[in-house]
PDB file of C-alpha atoms and ligand atoms in Angstrom:
ATOM      1  CA  UNK A   1      56.668  -9.512  -2.805  1.00  0.00           C
ATOM      2  CA  UNK A   2      55.232 -10.724   0.461  1.00  0.00           C
ATOM      3  CA  UNK A   3      54.261  -7.201   1.438  1.00  0.00           C
ATOM      4  CA  UNK A   4      52.440  -6.706  -1.876  1.00  0.00           C
ATOM      5  CA  UNK A   5      50.423  -9.855  -1.194  1.00  0.00           C
ATOM      6  CA  UNK A   6      49.561  -8.642   2.276  1.00  0.00           C
ATOM      7  CA  UNK A   7      48.515  -5.304   0.865  1.00  0.00           C
ATOM      8  CA  UNK A   8      46.288  -7.015  -1.711  1.00  0.00           C
ATOM      9  CA  UNK A   9      44.659  -9.170   0.943  1.00  0.00           C
ATOM     10  CA  UNK A  10      44.115  -6.146   3.101  1.00  0.00           C
ATOM     11  CA  UNK A  11      42.420  -4.434   0.175  1.00  0.00           C
ATOM     12  CA  UNK A  12      40.174  -7.431  -0.467  1.00  0.00           C
ATOM     13  CA  UNK A  13      39.229  -7.687   3.208  1.00  0.00           C
ATOM     14  CA  UNK A  14      38.583  -3.980   3.473  1.00  0.00           C
ATOM     15  CA  UNK A  15      36.294  -3.886   0.438  1.00  0.00           C
ATOM     16  CA  UNK A  16      34.490  -7.022   1.633  1.00  0.00           C
ATOM     17  CA  UNK A  17      33.952  -5.306   4.991  1.00  0.00           C
ATOM     18  CA  UNK A  18      32.719  -2.152   3.311  1.00  0.00           C
ATOM     19  CA  UNK A  19      30.336  -4.164   1.137  1.00  0.00           C
ATOM     20  CA  UNK A  20      28.901  -6.137   4.062  1.00  0.00           C
ATOM     21  CA  UNK A  21      28.438  -3.074   6.252  1.00  0.00           C
ATOM     22  CA  UNK A  22      26.894  -1.129   3.410  1.00  0.00           C
ATOM     23  CA  UNK A  23      24.727  -4.158   2.731  1.00  0.00           C
ATOM     24  CA  UNK A  24      23.388  -4.159   6.257  1.00  0.00           C
ATOM     25  CA  UNK A  25      22.533  -0.485   6.409  1.00  0.00           C
ATOM     26  CA  UNK A  26      20.686  -0.785   3.118  1.00  0.00           C
ATOM     27  CA  UNK A  27      18.247  -2.971   5.027  1.00  0.00           C
ATOM     28  CA  UNK A  28      17.688  -0.442   7.751  1.00  0.00           C
ATOM     29  CA  UNK A  29      14.012  -0.165   8.718  1.00  0.00           C
ATOM     30  CA  UNK A  30      12.339   3.042   7.608  1.00  0.00           C
ATOM     31  CA  UNK A  31       9.256   5.062   8.504  1.00  0.00           C
ATOM     32  CA  UNK A  32       8.952   3.674  12.015  1.00  0.00           C
ATOM     33  CA  UNK A  33       5.483   4.853  13.035  1.00  0.00           C
ATOM     34  CA  UNK A  34       2.913   4.362  15.770  1.00  0.00           C
ATOM     35  CA  UNK A  35      -0.644   3.392  14.894  1.00  0.00           C
ATOM     36  CA  UNK A  36      -2.999   3.521  17.788  1.00  0.00           C
ATOM     37  CA  UNK A  37      -6.771   3.177  17.978  1.00  0.00           C
ATOM     38  CA  UNK A  38      -8.692   2.910  21.238  1.00  0.00           C
ATOM     39  CA  UNK A  39      -5.402   2.234  23.056  1.00  0.00           C
ATOM     40  CA  UNK A  40      -4.385  -0.698  20.878  1.00  0.00           C
ATOM     41  CA  UNK A  41      -0.961   0.388  19.710  1.00  0.00           C
ATOM     42  CA  UNK A  42       1.031  -1.117  16.875  1.00  0.00           C
ATOM     43  CA  UNK A  43       4.487  -0.132  15.710  1.00  0.00           C
ATOM     44  CA  UNK A  44       4.927  -0.368  11.943  1.00  0.00           C
ATOM     45  CA  UNK A  45       7.926   0.161   9.721  1.00  0.00           C
ATOM     46  CA  UNK A  46       8.876  -0.389   6.114  1.00  0.00           C
ATOM     47  CA  UNK A  47      11.665  -2.638   4.838  1.00  0.00           C
ATOM     48  CA  UNK A  48      13.280  -3.595   1.593  1.00  0.00           C
ATOM     49  CA  UNK A  49      12.669  -7.166   0.430  1.00  0.00           C
ATOM     50  CA  UNK A  50      15.297  -9.419   2.047  1.00  0.00           C
ATOM     51  CA  UNK A  51      15.690 -12.304   4.478  1.00  0.00           C
ATOM     52  CA  UNK A  52      16.574  -9.945   7.279  1.00  0.00           C
ATOM     53  CA  UNK A  53      14.794 -10.112  10.579  1.00  0.00           C
ATOM     54  CA  UNK A  54      13.946  -7.113  12.714  1.00  0.00           C
ATOM     55  CA  UNK A  55      13.817  -6.473  16.425  1.00  0.00           C
ATOM     56  CA  UNK A  56      11.728  -3.697  17.945  1.00  0.00           C
ATOM     57  CA  UNK A  57      12.788  -2.246  21.284  1.00  0.00           C
ATOM     58  CA  UNK A  58      11.022   0.399  23.312  1.00  0.00           C
ATOM     59  CA  UNK A  59      11.881   2.717  26.112  1.00  0.00           C
ATOM     60  CA  UNK A  60       9.691   4.729  28.445  1.00  0.00           C
ATOM     61  CA  UNK A  61      10.556   8.296  29.384  1.00  0.00           C
ATOM     62  CA  UNK A  62      14.048   7.878  27.926  1.00  0.00           C
ATOM     63  CA  UNK A  63      15.063   4.934  30.139  1.00  0.00           C
ATOM     64  CA  UNK A  64      16.756   1.716  29.009  1.00  0.00           C
ATOM     65  CA  UNK A  65      15.745  -0.082  25.853  1.00  0.00           C
ATOM     66  CA  UNK A  66      13.424  -2.986  26.637  1.00  0.00           C
ATOM     67  CA  UNK A  67      12.632  -5.878  24.369  1.00  0.00           C
ATOM     68  CA  UNK A  68       9.677  -8.209  24.179  1.00  0.00           C
ATOM     69  CA  UNK A  69       9.646 -11.792  22.860  1.00  0.00           C
ATOM     70  CA  UNK A  70       7.082 -11.246  20.113  1.00  0.00           C
ATOM     71  CA  UNK A  71       8.979  -8.248  18.751  1.00  0.00           C
ATOM     72  CA  UNK A  72      12.362  -9.978  18.627  1.00  0.00           C
ATOM     73  CA  UNK A  73      13.778 -11.212  15.305  1.00  0.00           C
ATOM     74  CA  UNK A  74      10.510 -10.971  13.429  1.00  0.00           C
ATOM     75  CA  UNK A  75      10.182 -11.053   9.648  1.00  0.00           C
ATOM     76  CA  UNK A  76       6.993  -8.921   9.833  1.00  0.00           C
ATOM     77  CA  UNK A  77       7.164  -5.197   9.557  1.00  0.00           C
ATOM     78  CA  UNK A  78       4.942  -4.555  12.546  1.00  0.00           C
ATOM     79  CA  UNK A  79       4.672  -5.416  16.178  1.00  0.00           C
ATOM     80  CA  UNK A  80       1.797  -4.988  18.648  1.00  0.00           C
ATOM     81  CA  UNK A  81       3.124  -3.148  21.699  1.00  0.00           C
ATOM     82  CA  UNK A  82      -0.255  -2.636  23.415  1.00  0.00           C
ATOM     83  CA  UNK A  83       0.612  -4.852  26.375  1.00  0.00           C
ATOM     84  CA  UNK A  84       4.048  -3.292  26.824  1.00  0.00           C
ATOM     85  CA  UNK A  85       3.141   0.388  26.774  1.00  0.00           C
ATOM     86  CA  UNK A  86       1.917   0.587  30.356  1.00  0.00           C
ATOM     87  CA  UNK A  87       1.175   2.790  32.166  1.00  0.00           C
ATOM     88  CA  UNK A  88      -0.601   4.538  29.286  1.00  0.00           C
ATOM     89  CA  UNK A  89       0.314   8.052  30.325  1.00  0.00           C
ATOM     90  CA  UNK A  90       4.047   7.843  29.605  1.00  0.00           C
ATOM     91  CA  UNK A  91       6.097   8.867  26.635  1.00  0.00           C
ATOM     92  CA  UNK A  92       7.485   5.912  24.738  1.00  0.00           C
ATOM     93  CA  UNK A  93      10.088   5.743  22.003  1.00  0.00           C
ATOM     94  CA  UNK A  94      10.792   2.691  19.884  1.00  0.00           C
ATOM     95  CA  UNK A  95      13.645   1.610  17.677  1.00  0.00           C
ATOM     96  CA  UNK A  96      13.721  -1.102  15.069  1.00  0.00           C
ATOM     97  CA  UNK A  97      17.062  -2.750  14.420  1.00  0.00           C
ATOM     98  CA  UNK A  98      18.058  -4.983  11.547  1.00  0.00           C
ATOM     99  CA  UNK A  99      19.440  -8.350  12.643  1.00  0.00           C
ATOM    100  CA  UNK A 100      22.504  -9.546  10.705  1.00  0.00           C
ATOM    101  CA  UNK A 101      21.871 -12.485   8.383  1.00  0.00           C
ATOM    102  CA  UNK A 102      24.668 -14.582   9.855  1.00  0.00           C
ATOM    103  CA  UNK A 103      24.844 -14.966  13.607  1.00  0.00           C
ATOM    104  CA  UNK A 104      27.926 -12.889  14.340  1.00  0.00           C
ATOM    105  CA  UNK A 105      30.283 -13.969  17.116  1.00  0.00           C
ATOM    106  CA  UNK A 106      30.802 -10.834  19.092  1.00  0.00           C
ATOM    107  CA  UNK A 107      28.695  -8.273  17.394  1.00  0.00           C
ATOM    108  CA  UNK A 108      27.308  -5.415  19.373  1.00  0.00           C
ATOM    109  CA  UNK A 109      23.538  -5.044  18.795  1.00  0.00           C
ATOM    110  CA  UNK A 110      23.963  -1.330  19.461  1.00  0.00           C
ATOM    111  CA  UNK A 111      25.796  -1.162  16.166  1.00  0.00           C
ATOM    112  CA  UNK A 112      23.107  -2.888  14.115  1.00  0.00           C
ATOM    113  CA  UNK A 113      21.465  -0.524  11.675  1.00  0.00           C
ATOM    114  CA  UNK A 114      18.386   0.910  13.342  1.00  0.00           C
ATOM    115  CA  UNK A 115      15.687   3.531  12.959  1.00  0.00           C
ATOM    116  CA  UNK A 116      13.883   5.365  15.735  1.00  0.00           C
ATOM    117  CA  UNK A 117      10.246   6.322  16.115  1.00  0.00           C
ATOM    118  CA  UNK A 118       8.936   9.673  17.277  1.00  0.00           C
ATOM    119  CA  UNK A 119       7.929   9.766  20.948  1.00  0.00           C
ATOM    120  CA  UNK A 120       4.383   8.555  21.610  1.00  0.00           C
ATOM    121  CA  UNK A 121       2.057   8.771  24.581  1.00  0.00           C
ATOM    122  CA  UNK A 122      -0.917   6.368  24.277  1.00  0.00           C
ATOM    123  CA  UNK A 123      -3.048   8.212  26.832  1.00  0.00           C
ATOM    124  CA  UNK A 124      -2.707  11.501  24.996  1.00  0.00           C
ATOM    125  CA  UNK A 125      -2.367  10.384  21.392  1.00  0.00           C
ATOM    126  CA  UNK A 126      -4.265   7.159  20.755  1.00  0.00           C
ATOM    127  CA  UNK A 127      -7.078   7.792  18.270  1.00  0.00           C
ATOM    128  CA  UNK A 128     -10.614   7.211  19.502  1.00  0.00           C
ATOM    129  CA  UNK A 129     -13.143   5.537  17.246  1.00  0.00           C
ATOM    130  CA  UNK A 130     -16.717   6.689  16.671  1.00  0.00           C
ATOM    131  CA  UNK A 131     -19.155   5.956  19.477  1.00  0.00           C
ATOM    132  CA  UNK A 132     -22.512   4.298  18.878  1.00  0.00           C
ATOM    133  CA  UNK A 133     -25.498   6.311  20.118  1.00  0.00           C
ATOM    134  CA  UNK A 134     -29.264   6.618  19.939  1.00  0.00           C
ATOM    135  CA  UNK A 135     -31.600   9.617  19.980  1.00  0.00           C
ATOM    136  CA  UNK A 136     -35.092   9.669  21.411  1.00  0.00           C
ATOM    137  CA  UNK A 137     -37.558  12.539  21.595  1.00  0.00           C
ATOM    138  CA  UNK A 138     -38.604  13.148  25.206  1.00  0.00           C
ATOM    139  CA  UNK A 139     -41.238  15.735  24.342  1.00  0.00           C
ATOM    140  CA  UNK A 140     -41.837  18.384  21.687  1.00  0.00           C
ATOM    141  CA  UNK A 141     -38.673  20.370  22.391  1.00  0.00           C
ATOM    142  CA  UNK A 142     -36.293  17.911  24.052  1.00  0.00           C
ATOM    143  CA  UNK A 143     -34.269  14.954  22.799  1.00  0.00           C
ATOM    144  CA  UNK A 144     -32.370  12.412  24.816  1.00  0.00           C
ATOM    145  CA  UNK A 145     -28.970  11.365  23.418  1.00  0.00           C
ATOM    146  CA  UNK A 146     -27.623   8.098  24.762  1.00  0.00           C
ATOM    147  CA  UNK A 147     -24.024   7.116  23.937  1.00  0.00           C
ATOM    148  CA  UNK A 148     -22.119   3.827  24.326  1.00  0.00           C
ATOM    149  CA  UNK A 149     -18.447   4.186  25.299  1.00  0.00           C
ATOM    150  CA  UNK A 150     -16.299   2.436  22.633  1.00  0.00           C
ATOM    151  CA  UNK A 151     -14.599  -0.704  23.893  1.00  0.00           C
ATOM    152  CA  UNK A 152     -10.844  -1.197  23.764  1.00  0.00           C
ATOM    153  CA  UNK A 153      -9.200  -4.538  23.066  1.00  0.00           C
ATOM    154  CA  UNK A 154      -7.615  -4.400  26.505  1.00  0.00           C
ATOM    155  CA  UNK A 155      -8.751  -6.777  29.220  1.00  0.00           C
ATOM    156  CA  UNK A 156      -8.210  -6.360  32.922  1.00  0.00           C
ATOM    157  CA  UNK A 157      -9.595  -8.502  35.714  1.00  0.00           C
ATOM    158  CA  UNK A 158     -11.593 -10.621  33.257  1.00  0.00           C
ATOM    159  CA  UNK A 159     -13.322  -7.541  31.838  1.00  0.00           C
ATOM    160  CA  UNK A 160     -12.958  -5.824  28.495  1.00  0.00           C
ATOM    161  CA  UNK A 161     -12.145  -2.191  29.213  1.00  0.00           C
ATOM    162  CA  UNK A 162     -13.985   0.686  27.600  1.00  0.00           C
ATOM    163  CA  UNK A 163     -12.270   3.943  26.779  1.00  0.00           C
ATOM    164  CA  UNK A 164     -13.956   5.377  29.922  1.00  0.00           C
ATOM    165  CA  UNK A 165     -12.188   2.783  32.087  1.00  0.00           C
ATOM    166  CA  UNK A 166      -8.938   4.310  30.851  1.00  0.00           C
ATOM    167  CA  UNK A 167      -9.734   8.005  30.368  1.00  0.00           C
ATOM    168  CA  UNK A 168     -12.137   8.232  33.334  1.00  0.00           C
ATOM    169  CA  UNK A 169     -13.116  11.855  34.107  1.00  0.00           C
ATOM    170  CA  UNK A 170     -11.076  13.150  31.169  1.00  0.00           C
ATOM    171  CA  UNK A 171     -13.585  11.652  28.735  1.00  0.00           C
ATOM    172  CA  UNK A 172     -16.385  13.907  27.491  1.00  0.00           C
ATOM    173  CA  UNK A 173     -18.534  13.769  24.397  1.00  0.00           C
ATOM    174  CA  UNK A 174     -19.149  16.488  21.887  1.00  0.00           C
ATOM    175  CA  UNK A 175     -22.711  16.426  20.571  1.00  0.00           C
ATOM    176  CA  UNK A 176     -23.280  18.379  17.383  1.00  0.00           C
ATOM    177  CA  UNK A 177     -26.832  18.898  16.108  1.00  0.00           C
ATOM    178  CA  UNK A 178     -28.707  20.873  13.523  1.00  0.00           C
ATOM    179  CA  UNK A 179     -32.234  21.248  12.270  1.00  0.00           C
ATOM    180  CA  UNK A 180     -32.863  18.880   9.404  1.00  0.00           C
ATOM    181  CA  UNK A 181     -32.298  20.706   6.116  1.00  0.00           C
ATOM    182  CA  UNK A 182     -30.517  23.649   7.732  1.00  0.00           C
ATOM    183  CA  UNK A 183     -26.769  24.184   8.024  1.00  0.00           C
ATOM    184  CA  UNK A 184     -26.635  26.060  11.349  1.00  0.00           C
ATOM    185  CA  UNK A 185     -24.928  23.704  13.820  1.00  0.00           C
ATOM    186  CA  UNK A 186     -24.808  23.771  17.594  1.00  0.00           C
ATOM    187  CA  UNK A 187     -22.309  21.902  19.768  1.00  0.00           C
ATOM    188  CA  UNK A 188     -22.665  20.864  23.371  1.00  0.00           C
ATOM    189  CA  UNK A 189     -20.237  19.036  25.615  1.00  0.00           C
ATOM    190  CA  UNK A 190     -21.470  16.199  27.800  1.00  0.00           C
ATOM    191  CA  UNK A 191     -19.636  14.725  30.786  1.00  0.00           C
ATOM    192  CA  UNK A 192     -21.654  11.542  30.739  1.00  0.00           C
ATOM    193  CA  UNK A 193     -23.026   9.048  28.239  1.00  0.00           C
ATOM    194  CA  UNK A 194     -26.508  10.563  28.371  1.00  0.00           C
ATOM    195  CA  UNK A 195     -27.449  14.115  27.521  1.00  0.00           C
ATOM    196  CA  UNK A 196     -30.729  15.953  27.305  1.00  0.00           C
ATOM    197  CA  UNK A 197     -30.780  18.429  24.433  1.00  0.00           C
ATOM    198  CA  UNK A 198     -33.464  21.049  25.033  1.00  0.00           C
ATOM    199  CA  UNK A 199     -34.845  24.248  23.487  1.00  0.00           C
ATOM    200  CA  UNK A 200     -35.511  22.565  20.165  1.00  0.00           C
ATOM    201  CA  UNK A 201     -38.182  23.893  17.811  1.00  0.00           C
ATOM    202  CA  UNK A 202     -41.339  21.874  18.374  1.00  0.00           C
ATOM    203  CA  UNK A 203     -42.227  19.398  15.694  1.00  0.00           C
ATOM    204  CA  UNK A 204     -38.943  19.810  13.795  1.00  0.00           C
ATOM    205  CA  UNK A 205     -36.641  16.992  12.739  1.00  0.00           C
ATOM    206  CA  UNK A 206     -33.110  17.334  14.182  1.00  0.00           C
ATOM    207  CA  UNK A 207     -29.936  15.457  13.247  1.00  0.00           C
ATOM    208  CA  UNK A 208     -27.208  14.563  15.775  1.00  0.00           C
ATOM    209  CA  UNK A 209     -23.578  13.437  15.647  1.00  0.00           C
ATOM    210  CA  UNK A 210     -21.327  12.561  18.573  1.00  0.00           C
ATOM    211  CA  UNK A 211     -17.547  12.298  19.042  1.00  0.00           C
ATOM    212  CA  UNK A 212     -15.447  11.532  22.087  1.00  0.00           C
ATOM    213  CA  UNK A 213     -13.762  14.702  23.298  1.00  0.00           C
ATOM    214  CA  UNK A 214     -10.819  14.824  25.702  1.00  0.00           C
ATOM    215  CA  UNK A 215     -10.116  18.463  26.656  1.00  0.00           C
ATOM    216  CA  UNK A 216      -6.974  17.516  28.632  1.00  0.00           C
ATOM    217  CA  UNK A 217      -5.232  16.324  25.444  1.00  0.00           C
ATOM    218  CA  UNK A 218      -3.256  18.403  22.946  1.00  0.00           C
ATOM    219  CA  UNK A 219      -5.536  20.065  20.351  1.00  0.00           C
ATOM    220  CA  UNK A 220      -4.650  17.694  17.511  1.00  0.00           C
ATOM    221  CA  UNK A 221      -5.789  14.577  19.371  1.00  0.00           C
ATOM    222  CA  UNK A 222      -8.618  15.932  21.496  1.00  0.00           C
ATOM    223  CA  UNK A 223     -11.448  14.724  19.346  1.00  0.00           C
ATOM    224  CA  UNK A 224     -12.392  11.178  18.378  1.00  0.00           C
ATOM    225  CA  UNK A 225     -14.051  10.185  15.118  1.00  0.00           C
ATOM    226  CA  UNK A 226     -17.550  11.528  14.454  1.00  0.00           C
ATOM    227  CA  UNK A 227     -20.252   8.889  14.464  1.00  0.00           C
ATOM    228  CA  UNK A 228     -22.735   8.736  11.578  1.00  0.00           C
ATOM    229  CA  UNK A 229     -25.727  11.082  11.892  1.00  0.00           C
ATOM    230  CA  UNK A 230     -28.937  10.076  13.606  1.00  0.00           C
ATOM    231  CA  UNK A 231     -32.093  12.148  13.100  1.00  0.00           C
ATOM    232  CA  UNK A 232     -35.364  12.482  14.985  1.00  0.00           C
ATOM    233  CA  UNK A 233     -38.527  12.339  12.926  1.00  0.00           C
ATOM    234  CA  UNK A 234     -40.337  15.517  13.950  1.00  0.00           C
ATOM    235  CA  UNK A 235     -43.898  16.129  12.737  1.00  0.00           C
ATOM    236  CA  UNK A 236     -43.764  15.376   9.067  1.00  0.00           C
ATOM    237  CA  UNK A 237     -44.778  18.804   7.900  1.00  0.00           C
ATOM    238  CA  UNK A 238     -45.136  17.981   4.222  1.00  0.00           C
ATOM    239  CA  UNK A 239     -44.703  21.521   2.895  1.00  0.00           C
ATOM    240  CA  UNK A 240     -41.467  22.189   4.769  1.00  0.00           C
ATOM    241  CA  UNK A 241     -39.798  18.910   3.910  1.00  0.00           C
ATOM    242  CA  UNK A 242     -40.064  19.308   0.155  1.00  0.00           C
ATOM    243  CA  UNK A 243     -36.769  19.613  -1.613  1.00  0.00           C
ATOM    244  CA  UNK A 244     -35.794  22.394  -3.996  1.00  0.00           C
ATOM    245  CA  UNK A 245     -36.377  20.090  -6.970  1.00  0.00           C
ATOM    246  CA  UNK A 246     -39.938  19.453  -5.903  1.00  0.00           C
ATOM    247  CA  UNK A 247     -40.551  23.189  -5.491  1.00  0.00           C
ATOM    248  CA  UNK A 248     -39.232  23.865  -9.012  1.00  0.00           C
ATOM    249  CA  UNK A 249     -41.486  21.064 -10.313  1.00  0.00           C
ATOM    250  CA  UNK A 250     -44.524  22.516  -8.595  1.00  0.00           C
ATOM    251  CA  UNK A 251     -43.761  26.011  -9.912  1.00  0.00           C
ATOM    252  CA  UNK A 252     -43.391  24.609 -13.431  1.00  0.00           C
ATOM    253  CA  UNK A 253     -46.741  22.785 -13.310  1.00  0.00           C
ATOM    254  CA  UNK A 254     -48.486  25.884 -11.892  1.00  0.00           C
ATOM    255  CA  UNK A 255     -46.966  28.068 -14.610  1.00  0.00           C
ATOM    256  CA  UNK A 256     -48.080  25.657 -17.351  1.00  0.00           C
ATOM    257  CA  UNK A 257     -51.635  25.577 -15.951  1.00  0.00           C
ATOM    258  CA  UNK A 258     -51.674  29.381 -15.739  1.00  0.00           C
ATOM    259  CA  UNK A 259     -50.462  29.802 -19.320  1.00  0.00           C
ATOM    260  CA  UNK A 260     -53.043  27.274 -20.579  1.00  0.00           C
ATOM    261  CA  UNK A 261     -55.856  29.100 -18.748  1.00  0.00           C
ATOM    262  CA  UNK A 262     -54.767  32.456 -20.143  1.00  0.00           C
ATOM    263  CA  UNK A 263     -54.500  31.085 -23.676  1.00  0.00           C
ATOM    264  CA  UNK A 264     -57.882  29.310 -23.516  1.00  0.00           C
ATOM    265  CA  UNK A 265     -59.530  32.466 -22.152  1.00  0.00           C
ATOM    266  CA  UNK A 266     -58.002  34.630 -24.861  1.00  0.00           C
ATOM    267  CA  UNK A 267     -59.043  32.209 -27.608  1.00  0.00           C
ATOM    268  CA  UNK A 268     -62.581  31.878 -26.231  1.00  0.00           C
ATOM    269  CA  UNK A 269     -63.012  35.651 -26.027  1.00  0.00           C
ATOM    270  CA  UNK A 270     -61.829  36.056 -29.580  1.00  0.00           C
ATOM    271  CA  UNK A 271     -64.260  33.321 -30.771  1.00  0.00           C
ATOM    272  CA  UNK A 272     -67.188  34.913 -28.972  1.00  0.00           C
ATOM    273  CA  UNK A 273     -66.370  38.386 -30.266  1.00  0.00           C
ATOM    274  CA  UNK A 274     -66.207  37.056 -33.814  1.00  0.00           C
ATOM    275  CA  UNK A 275     -69.557  35.285 -33.374  1.00  0.00           C
ATOM    276  CA  UNK A 276     -71.075  38.477 -31.881  1.00  0.00           C
ATOM    277  CA  UNK A 277     -69.803  40.580 -34.796  1.00  0.00           C
ATOM    278  CA  UNK A 278     -71.176  38.201 -37.402  1.00  0.00           C
ATOM    279  CA  UNK A 279     -74.538  38.129 -35.579  1.00  0.00           C
ATOM    280  CA  UNK A 280     -74.835  41.910 -35.322  1.00  0.00           C
ATOM    281  CA  UNK A 281     -73.799  42.452 -38.906  1.00  0.00           C
ATOM    282  CA  UNK A 282     -76.500  40.079 -40.115  1.00  0.00           C
ATOM    283  CA  UNK A 283     -79.379  41.869 -41.830  1.00  0.00           C
ATOM    284  CA  UNK A 284     -82.503  42.137 -39.703  1.00  0.00           C
TER     285      UNK A 284
HETATM  286  C1  NAG B   1      -4.807   9.072  14.185  1.00  0.00           C
HETATM  287  O1  NAG B   1      -5.616   9.313  13.049  1.00  0.00           O
HETATM  288  C2  NAG B   1      -5.052  10.258  12.148  1.00  0.00           C
HETATM  289  C3  NAG B   1      -6.082  10.511  11.074  1.00  0.00           C
HETATM  290  O2  NAG B   1      -6.558   9.330  10.516  1.00  0.00           O
HETATM  291  C4  NAG B   1      -3.750   9.705  11.597  1.00  0.00           C
HETATM  292  O3  NAG B   1      -3.178  10.632  10.720  1.00  0.00           O
HETATM  293  C5  NAG B   1      -2.808   9.460  12.758  1.00  0.00           C
HETATM  294  O4  NAG B   1      -1.612   8.889  12.284  1.00  0.00           O
HETATM  295  C6  NAG B   1      -3.446   8.528  13.766  1.00  0.00           C
HETATM  296  N1  NAG B   1      -2.570   8.423  14.924  1.00  0.00           N
HETATM  297  C7  NAG B   1      -2.234   7.258  15.438  1.00  0.00           C
HETATM  298  C8  NAG B   1      -1.327   7.343  16.598  1.00  0.00           C
HETATM  299  O5  NAG B   1      -2.630   6.193  15.006  1.00  0.00           O
END
C-alpha cells in the first residue's frame, strides 16, 4: 500500500517536473538577430506573451559569455549592445536566455532555455546610411561633388564620431552619375569626401547619387545606402528637355494643321474651278 502511494507521488512529481520544464522551453526566445546601422548595434528577439524576463549575454571571438546590466532580466525583446561590442572589428555572438518565473534555489543558468544569434562583426557588417552631399558645376564640363560623412551615435572624447572616424582609410564613396534623361550610368570611386567629375558634355544636366563603399568588406555589406539623386541644371536647352508626351502633342498639332491646310486648299481649288467653268460656259 505504502509503495503504491510512493509510486503515485513519484508520478505526480515527475509529470509536474515535465510540465514546468516544458513550460520554460516554450518561452525560449526566438529569431535572435543583430540590427546595426552606422555602428549602433541592437540585438532583437521574439518571445511569446508571458511574464518571463530575458537576459542577453555576448561573447567575443568565442570567449566567455559576458553580461551587461541593461541586458539582464529585461522584459523587452531587444537590447542595445553598441557600447559592449568593442573593439568593432571582432566577431561577436549573443545568446538570449529565459529567466525562470520563480527564483530557483540552485538552478544553473546554463540550463535555462536559450537561443543563440549568428556571429556578427560590427566593423564588417554594420549597415551604413545614405550620405548627404551637394553638387556644384565648376565649369562647362566639370562638377564638384561634396559629401558629408554620416555620423554615428557613438561618442568618444566629447566628440560624436563619424563613420570615417571608425572606418578611416577603408571608407570610400561610390559616385554614380548619368546624363539627365538618359539611362547610361557611370560609376567612380572616391577616397575622400570631395570629388571632381570631369569630361561631362557641356551644357548638359547630370544627376548624381552617392553611397559609402568599403572595398575591404565582404561583398554583401560593402555598399551603404544610396542617397537621393541631385542634378545639375545644365543650359536649359528647351528642345532637348521636352518629354515624349510633349513631342507627341506637337506632332499631333502639326498634323492637324497640315490636314486643315490640305483640305482648305483642295476645297478652294474646287470652288475656283467651278467658278471658272461657269464663267467660260457663259454665252459671250
Ligand atoms: C542591413 O540592411 C539589410 C537590408 O535592409 C538587412 O537585410 C540587414 O539585416 C541589415 N543588417 C544589419 C546587421 O542590420
